Coordinates of C-alpha atoms in Angstrom, one line a residue:
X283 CA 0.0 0.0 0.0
X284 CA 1.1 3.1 -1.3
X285 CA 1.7 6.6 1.2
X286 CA 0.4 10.3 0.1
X287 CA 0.4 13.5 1.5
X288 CA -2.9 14.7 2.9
X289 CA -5.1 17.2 5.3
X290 CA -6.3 15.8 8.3
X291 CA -8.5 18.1 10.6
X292 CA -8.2 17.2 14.4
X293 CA -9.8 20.3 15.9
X294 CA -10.5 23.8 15.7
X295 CA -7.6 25.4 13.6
X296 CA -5.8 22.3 13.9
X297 CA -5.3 21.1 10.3
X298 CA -2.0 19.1 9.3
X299 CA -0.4 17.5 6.4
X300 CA 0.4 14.4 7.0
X301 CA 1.1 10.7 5.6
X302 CA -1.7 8.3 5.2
X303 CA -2.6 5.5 3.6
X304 CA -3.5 5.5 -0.3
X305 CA -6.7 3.4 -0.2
X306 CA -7.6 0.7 -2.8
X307 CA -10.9 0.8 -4.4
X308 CA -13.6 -1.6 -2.4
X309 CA -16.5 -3.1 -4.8
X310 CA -18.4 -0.2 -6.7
X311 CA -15.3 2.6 -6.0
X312 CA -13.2 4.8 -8.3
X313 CA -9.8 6.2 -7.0
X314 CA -9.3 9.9 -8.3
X315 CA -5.8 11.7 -8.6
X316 CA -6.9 15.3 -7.5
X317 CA -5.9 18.1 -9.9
X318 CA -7.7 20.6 -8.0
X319 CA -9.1 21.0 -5.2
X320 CA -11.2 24.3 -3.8
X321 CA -11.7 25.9 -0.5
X322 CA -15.1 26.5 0.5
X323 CA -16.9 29.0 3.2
X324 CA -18.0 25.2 4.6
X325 CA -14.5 24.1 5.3
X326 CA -13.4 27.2 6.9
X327 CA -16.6 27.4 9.6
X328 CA -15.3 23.8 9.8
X329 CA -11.9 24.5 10.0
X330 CA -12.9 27.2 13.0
X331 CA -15.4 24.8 15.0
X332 CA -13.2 21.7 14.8
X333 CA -16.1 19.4 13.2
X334 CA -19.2 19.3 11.2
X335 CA -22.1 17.9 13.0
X336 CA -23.3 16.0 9.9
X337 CA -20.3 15.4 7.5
X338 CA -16.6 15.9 9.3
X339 CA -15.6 14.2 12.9
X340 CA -12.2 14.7 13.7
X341 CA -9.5 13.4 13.0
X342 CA -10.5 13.0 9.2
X343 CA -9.8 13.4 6.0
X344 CA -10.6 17.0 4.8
X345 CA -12.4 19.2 1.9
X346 CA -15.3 18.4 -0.4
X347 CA -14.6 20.4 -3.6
X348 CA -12.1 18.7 -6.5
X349 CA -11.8 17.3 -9.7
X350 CA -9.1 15.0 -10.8
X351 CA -8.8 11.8 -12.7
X352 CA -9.5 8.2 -12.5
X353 CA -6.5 6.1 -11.5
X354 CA -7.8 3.0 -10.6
X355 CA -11.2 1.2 -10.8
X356 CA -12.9 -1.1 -8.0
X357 CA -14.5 -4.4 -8.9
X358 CA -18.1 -4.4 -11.0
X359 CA -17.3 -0.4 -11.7
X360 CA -19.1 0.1 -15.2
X361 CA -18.8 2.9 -17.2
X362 CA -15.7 4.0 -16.0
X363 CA -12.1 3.9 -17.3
X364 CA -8.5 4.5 -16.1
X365 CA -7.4 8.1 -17.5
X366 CA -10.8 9.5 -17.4
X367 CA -10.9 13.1 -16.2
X368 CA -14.1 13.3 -13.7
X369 CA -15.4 15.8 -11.1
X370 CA -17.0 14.3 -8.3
X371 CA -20.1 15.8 -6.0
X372 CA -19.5 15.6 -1.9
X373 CA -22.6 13.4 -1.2
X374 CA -25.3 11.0 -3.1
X375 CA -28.8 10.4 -1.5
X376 CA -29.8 6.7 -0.4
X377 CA -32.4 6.9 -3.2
X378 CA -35.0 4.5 -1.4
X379 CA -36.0 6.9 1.8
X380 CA -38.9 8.8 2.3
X381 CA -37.8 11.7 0.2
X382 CA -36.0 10.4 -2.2
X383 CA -39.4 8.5 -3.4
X384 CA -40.7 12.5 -3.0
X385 CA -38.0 14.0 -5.1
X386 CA -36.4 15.6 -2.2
X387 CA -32.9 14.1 -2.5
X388 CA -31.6 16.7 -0.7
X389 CA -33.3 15.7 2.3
X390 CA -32.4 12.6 1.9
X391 CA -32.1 10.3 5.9
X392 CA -28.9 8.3 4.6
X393 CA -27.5 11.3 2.6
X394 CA -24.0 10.1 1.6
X395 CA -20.9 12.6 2.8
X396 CA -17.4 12.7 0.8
X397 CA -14.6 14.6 2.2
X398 CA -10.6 14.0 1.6
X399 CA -10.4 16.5 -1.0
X400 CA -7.4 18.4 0.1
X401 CA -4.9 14.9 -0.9
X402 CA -3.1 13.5 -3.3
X403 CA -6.1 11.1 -3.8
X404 CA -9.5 10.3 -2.9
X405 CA -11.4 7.2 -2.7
X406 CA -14.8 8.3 -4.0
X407 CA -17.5 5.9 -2.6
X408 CA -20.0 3.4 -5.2
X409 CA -22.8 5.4 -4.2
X410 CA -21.5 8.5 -5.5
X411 CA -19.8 6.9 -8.7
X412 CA -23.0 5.5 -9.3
X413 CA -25.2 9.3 -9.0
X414 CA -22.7 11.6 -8.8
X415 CA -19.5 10.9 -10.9
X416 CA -19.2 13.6 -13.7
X417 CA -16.7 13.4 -17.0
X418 CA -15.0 16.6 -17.6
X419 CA -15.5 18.2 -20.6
X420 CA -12.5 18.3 -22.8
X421 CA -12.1 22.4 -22.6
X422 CA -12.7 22.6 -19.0
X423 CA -9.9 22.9 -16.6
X424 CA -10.2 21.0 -13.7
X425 CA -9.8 23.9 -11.4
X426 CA -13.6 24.8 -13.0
X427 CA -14.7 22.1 -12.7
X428 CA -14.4 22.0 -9.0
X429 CA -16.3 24.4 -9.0
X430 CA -20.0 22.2 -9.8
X431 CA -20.6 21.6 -6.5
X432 CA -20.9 25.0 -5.0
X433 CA -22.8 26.0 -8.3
X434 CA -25.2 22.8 -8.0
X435 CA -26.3 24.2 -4.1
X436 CA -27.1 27.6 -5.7
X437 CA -29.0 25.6 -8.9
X438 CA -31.0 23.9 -6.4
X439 CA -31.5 27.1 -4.6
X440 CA -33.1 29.1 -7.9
X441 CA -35.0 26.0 -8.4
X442 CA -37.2 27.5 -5.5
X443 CA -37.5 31.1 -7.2
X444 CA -39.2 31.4 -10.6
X445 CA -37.7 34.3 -11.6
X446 CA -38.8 36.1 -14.6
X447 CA -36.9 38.3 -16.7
X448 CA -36.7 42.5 -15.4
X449 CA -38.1 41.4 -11.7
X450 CA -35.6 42.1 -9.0
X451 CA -33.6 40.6 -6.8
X452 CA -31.8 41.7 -3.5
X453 CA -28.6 39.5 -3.1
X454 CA -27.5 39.7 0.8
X455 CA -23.8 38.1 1.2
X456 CA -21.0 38.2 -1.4
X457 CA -19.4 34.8 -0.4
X458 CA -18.9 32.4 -3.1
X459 CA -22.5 31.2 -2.9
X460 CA -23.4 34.6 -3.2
X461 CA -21.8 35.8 -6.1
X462 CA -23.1 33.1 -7.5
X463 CA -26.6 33.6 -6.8
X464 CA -25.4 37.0 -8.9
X465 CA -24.3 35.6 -12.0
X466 CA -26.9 33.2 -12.1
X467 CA -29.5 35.9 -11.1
X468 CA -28.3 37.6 -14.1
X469 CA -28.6 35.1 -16.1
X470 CA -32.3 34.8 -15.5
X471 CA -32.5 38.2 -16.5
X472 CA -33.0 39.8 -13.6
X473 CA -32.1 43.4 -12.0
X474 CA -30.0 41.9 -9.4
X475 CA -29.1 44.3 -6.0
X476 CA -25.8 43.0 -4.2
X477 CA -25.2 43.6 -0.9
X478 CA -22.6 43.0 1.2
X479 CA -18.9 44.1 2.6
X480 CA -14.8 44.5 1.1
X481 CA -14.6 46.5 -1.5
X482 CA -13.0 43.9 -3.4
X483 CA -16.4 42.0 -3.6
X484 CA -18.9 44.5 -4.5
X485 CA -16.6 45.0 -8.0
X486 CA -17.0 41.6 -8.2
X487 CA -20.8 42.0 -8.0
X488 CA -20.9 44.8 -10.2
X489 CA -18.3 42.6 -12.6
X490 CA -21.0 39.7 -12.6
X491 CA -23.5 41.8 -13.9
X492 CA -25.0 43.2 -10.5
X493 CA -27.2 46.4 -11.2
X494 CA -26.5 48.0 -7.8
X495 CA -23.9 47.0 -5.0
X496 CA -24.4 48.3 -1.8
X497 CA -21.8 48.1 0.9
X498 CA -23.3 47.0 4.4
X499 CA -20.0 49.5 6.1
X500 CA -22.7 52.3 5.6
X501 CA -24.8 50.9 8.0
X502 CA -28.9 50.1 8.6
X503 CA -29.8 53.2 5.9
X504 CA -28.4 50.5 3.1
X505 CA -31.6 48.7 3.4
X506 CA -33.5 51.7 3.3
X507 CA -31.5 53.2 0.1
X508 CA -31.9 49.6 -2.0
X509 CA -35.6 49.8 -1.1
X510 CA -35.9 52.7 -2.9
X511 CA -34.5 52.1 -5.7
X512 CA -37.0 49.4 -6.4
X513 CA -40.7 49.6 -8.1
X514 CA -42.6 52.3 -6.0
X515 CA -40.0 51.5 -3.5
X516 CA -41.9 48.7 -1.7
X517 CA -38.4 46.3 -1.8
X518 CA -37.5 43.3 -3.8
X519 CA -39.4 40.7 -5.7
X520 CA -36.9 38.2 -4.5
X521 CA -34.7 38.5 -1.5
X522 CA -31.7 35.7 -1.4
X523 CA -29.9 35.7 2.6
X524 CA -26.4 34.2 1.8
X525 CA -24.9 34.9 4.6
X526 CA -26.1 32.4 7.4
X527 CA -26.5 34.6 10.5
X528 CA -30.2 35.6 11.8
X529 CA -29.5 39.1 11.8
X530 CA -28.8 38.7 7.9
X531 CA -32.0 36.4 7.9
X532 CA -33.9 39.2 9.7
X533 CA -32.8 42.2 7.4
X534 CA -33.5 39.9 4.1
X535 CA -37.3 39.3 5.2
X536 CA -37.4 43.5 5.3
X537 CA -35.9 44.0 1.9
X538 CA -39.1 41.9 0.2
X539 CA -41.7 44.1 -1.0
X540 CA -45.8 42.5 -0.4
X541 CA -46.3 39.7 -2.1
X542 CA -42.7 38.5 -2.5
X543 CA -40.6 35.5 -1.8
X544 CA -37.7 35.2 0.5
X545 CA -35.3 32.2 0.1
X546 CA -33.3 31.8 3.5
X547 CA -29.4 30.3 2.0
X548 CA -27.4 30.5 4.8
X549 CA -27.1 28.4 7.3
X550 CA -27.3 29.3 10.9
X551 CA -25.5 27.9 13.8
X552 CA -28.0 25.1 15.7
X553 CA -30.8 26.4 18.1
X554 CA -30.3 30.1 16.5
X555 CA -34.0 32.1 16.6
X556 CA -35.2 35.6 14.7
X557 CA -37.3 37.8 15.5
X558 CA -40.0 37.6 12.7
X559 CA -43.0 40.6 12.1
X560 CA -45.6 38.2 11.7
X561 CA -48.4 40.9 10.4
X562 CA -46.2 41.8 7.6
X563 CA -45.7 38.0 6.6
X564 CA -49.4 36.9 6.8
X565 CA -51.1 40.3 5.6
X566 CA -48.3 41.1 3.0
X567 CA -48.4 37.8 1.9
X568 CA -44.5 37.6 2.2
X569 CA -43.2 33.9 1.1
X570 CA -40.7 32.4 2.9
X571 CA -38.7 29.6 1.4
X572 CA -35.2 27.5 1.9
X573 CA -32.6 25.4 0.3
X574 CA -30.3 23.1 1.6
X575 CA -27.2 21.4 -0.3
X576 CA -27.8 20.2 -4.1
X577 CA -29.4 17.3 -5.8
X578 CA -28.4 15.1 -8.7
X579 CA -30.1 16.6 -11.1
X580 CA -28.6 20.3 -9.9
X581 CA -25.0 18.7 -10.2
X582 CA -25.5 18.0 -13.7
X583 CA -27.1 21.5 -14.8
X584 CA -24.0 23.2 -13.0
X585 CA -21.9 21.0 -14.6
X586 CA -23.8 21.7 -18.3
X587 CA -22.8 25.8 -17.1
X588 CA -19.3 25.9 -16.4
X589 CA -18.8 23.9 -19.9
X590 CA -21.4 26.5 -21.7
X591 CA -19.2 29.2 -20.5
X592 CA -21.8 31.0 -18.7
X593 CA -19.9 31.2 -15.2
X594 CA -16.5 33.2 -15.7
X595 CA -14.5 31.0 -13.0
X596 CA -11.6 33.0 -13.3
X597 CA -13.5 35.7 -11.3
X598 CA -13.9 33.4 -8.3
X599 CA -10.6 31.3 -8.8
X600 CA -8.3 34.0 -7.1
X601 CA -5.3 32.3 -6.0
X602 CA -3.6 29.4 -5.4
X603 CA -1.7 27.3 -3.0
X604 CA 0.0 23.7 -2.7
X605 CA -1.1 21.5 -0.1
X606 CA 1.8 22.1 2.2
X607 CA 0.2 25.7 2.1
X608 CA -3.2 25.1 3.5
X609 CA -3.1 25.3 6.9
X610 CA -1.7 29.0 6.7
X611 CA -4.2 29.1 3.7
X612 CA -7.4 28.3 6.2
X613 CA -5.9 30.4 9.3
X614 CA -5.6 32.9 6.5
X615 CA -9.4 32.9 5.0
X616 CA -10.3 32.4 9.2
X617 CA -9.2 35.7 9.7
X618 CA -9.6 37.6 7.2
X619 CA -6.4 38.7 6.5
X620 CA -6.5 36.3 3.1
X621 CA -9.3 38.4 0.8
X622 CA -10.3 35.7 -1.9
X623 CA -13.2 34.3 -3.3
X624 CA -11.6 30.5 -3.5
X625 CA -8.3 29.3 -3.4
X626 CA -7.4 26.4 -6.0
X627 CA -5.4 24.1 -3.6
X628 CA -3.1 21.4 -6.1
X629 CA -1.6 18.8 -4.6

């Protein structure tokens, strides 16, 4: 059995290269040589809090966004070949549950978790070869590749807002996630209104084809100012929280104007409350919706994207980094004091 370099998180800001084991395919499993893998606003909350309650114990393996290519092939794998380049989602739904017979994948009770990402190679379950193993288009670079699954959460997030061509929509958060609820905003044809913080990211807003940006360091009258510039000033017709906290969940409900829909991104910490005008929401028939994580059928159409050219990935892939670099990489993004969209981490 071979040795290779990878992440291994064993608490909060305690991430280390180390030497482990290069794992032989089991029944069903493909082996992937990573070419690139991403960081993600998921693995640094992880890489703050020491775990994920749902996908990351410690110590493990670390990192859920890469593409790479096949290097060796399980028994009964079908489909598949040595040399193939592939991009991989972090999960696959049971498919036999409750709601995966309700098309609800997402919400699926055995949903499937894959991290590892930041290695020289990955063991990437049957399960997910057999839903959510992609080939990579011959023009696409594997660094944009990587980025389907971020782009499948915010597919499956849309897939919740009808949005029609010239309606608006208030954008609250310029994370990754939210700049690309932006583009794909845009996309749809909407006037889209960005809000958030850094400088750095509004241009980026405005470079994705954001109407307005609005920078949150000017305080509560930001609200007020993008309400205005709406129809009649009664707010948006779509409000998208990507941010996570309920403060941010609190100030997107205010931005919808009567009769509008409100989809809730972020995710916020366990037990967290709001405080929530119920009047306005019952007698201004304000819709309030959610979206967690992507589904099969997201992966593919963020997938079919990226190869149409429609995302320009170069906007979000800012820098880069070996592995050796990502602990300083993480501590960096942690605190700030590393201002980048994503980081395309090569082993």
């Amino acid at each position: 059995m071979g040795i290779m370099q990878a992440a291994v998180l064993y608490g909060p800001e305690d991430v280390r290269i180390e030497e482990v084991p290069i794992g032989e395919p089991a029944e069903g499993e493909v082996r992937v040589r990573i070419h690139a893998a991403l960081t993600c606003g998921t693995d640094v909350k992880v890489y703050r809090r020491g775990y994920h309650a749902r996908m990351i114990r410690p110590p493990a393996l670390f990192g859920h966004e890469f593409a790479g290519v096949i290097e060796a092939i399980g028994p009964n794998v079908q489909g598949w070949q040595v040399g193939q380049r592939v991009v991989a989602a972090n999960s696959a739904p049971c498919g036999r549950c409750l709601f995966c017979r309700r098309k609800q994948p997402e919400l699926c009770r055995d949903l499937l978790f894959l991290n590892g990402a930041y290695a020289e190679t990955i063991l990437v379950p049957a399960r997910i070869v057999a839903t959510n193993l992609l080939p990579i288009p011959p023009h696409l670079d594997f660094s944009e590749a990587a980025l389907v699954e971020p782009l499948a959460c915010v597919v499956h997030g849309l897939e919740r807002l009808p949005i029609c061509p010239g309606e608006s929509v208030a954008v609250l958060g310029l994370g990754p996630i939210g700049l690309l609820f932006v583009r794909l905003c845009v996309l749809a044809g909407a006037r889209v209104l960005a809000v958030g913080r850094r400088e750095g990211r509004l241009a980026l807003a405005k470079a994705l084809g954001a109407d307005k940006v609005f920078d949150l360091q000017a305080g509560e009258e930001v609200f007020q100012h993008l309400k205005s510039l709406t129809e009649e000033g009664l707010g948006a017709d779509w409000v998208i929280e990507a941010v996570g906290t309920p403060q941010a969940w609190e100030n997107a409900i205010t931005l919808a104007r009567p009769g509008g829909t409100v989809c809730l991104f972020g995710g916020c910490p366990a037990g967290s409350s709001i405080a929530l005008d119920t009047h306005r929401v019952h007698y201004e028939e304000v819709t309030l919706t959610s979206a967690f994580h992507h589904t099969p059928s997201a992966v593919r159409q963020a997938l079919a994207l990226l190869s149409e050219g429609q995302i320009p990935s170069h906007l979000f892939l800012q820098h880069r980094a070996t592995l050796s670099q990502l602990p300083d990489v993480l501590a960096g993004l942690a605190n700030g004091k590393l201002d980048v969209v994503k980081v395309v981490v090569t082993p």
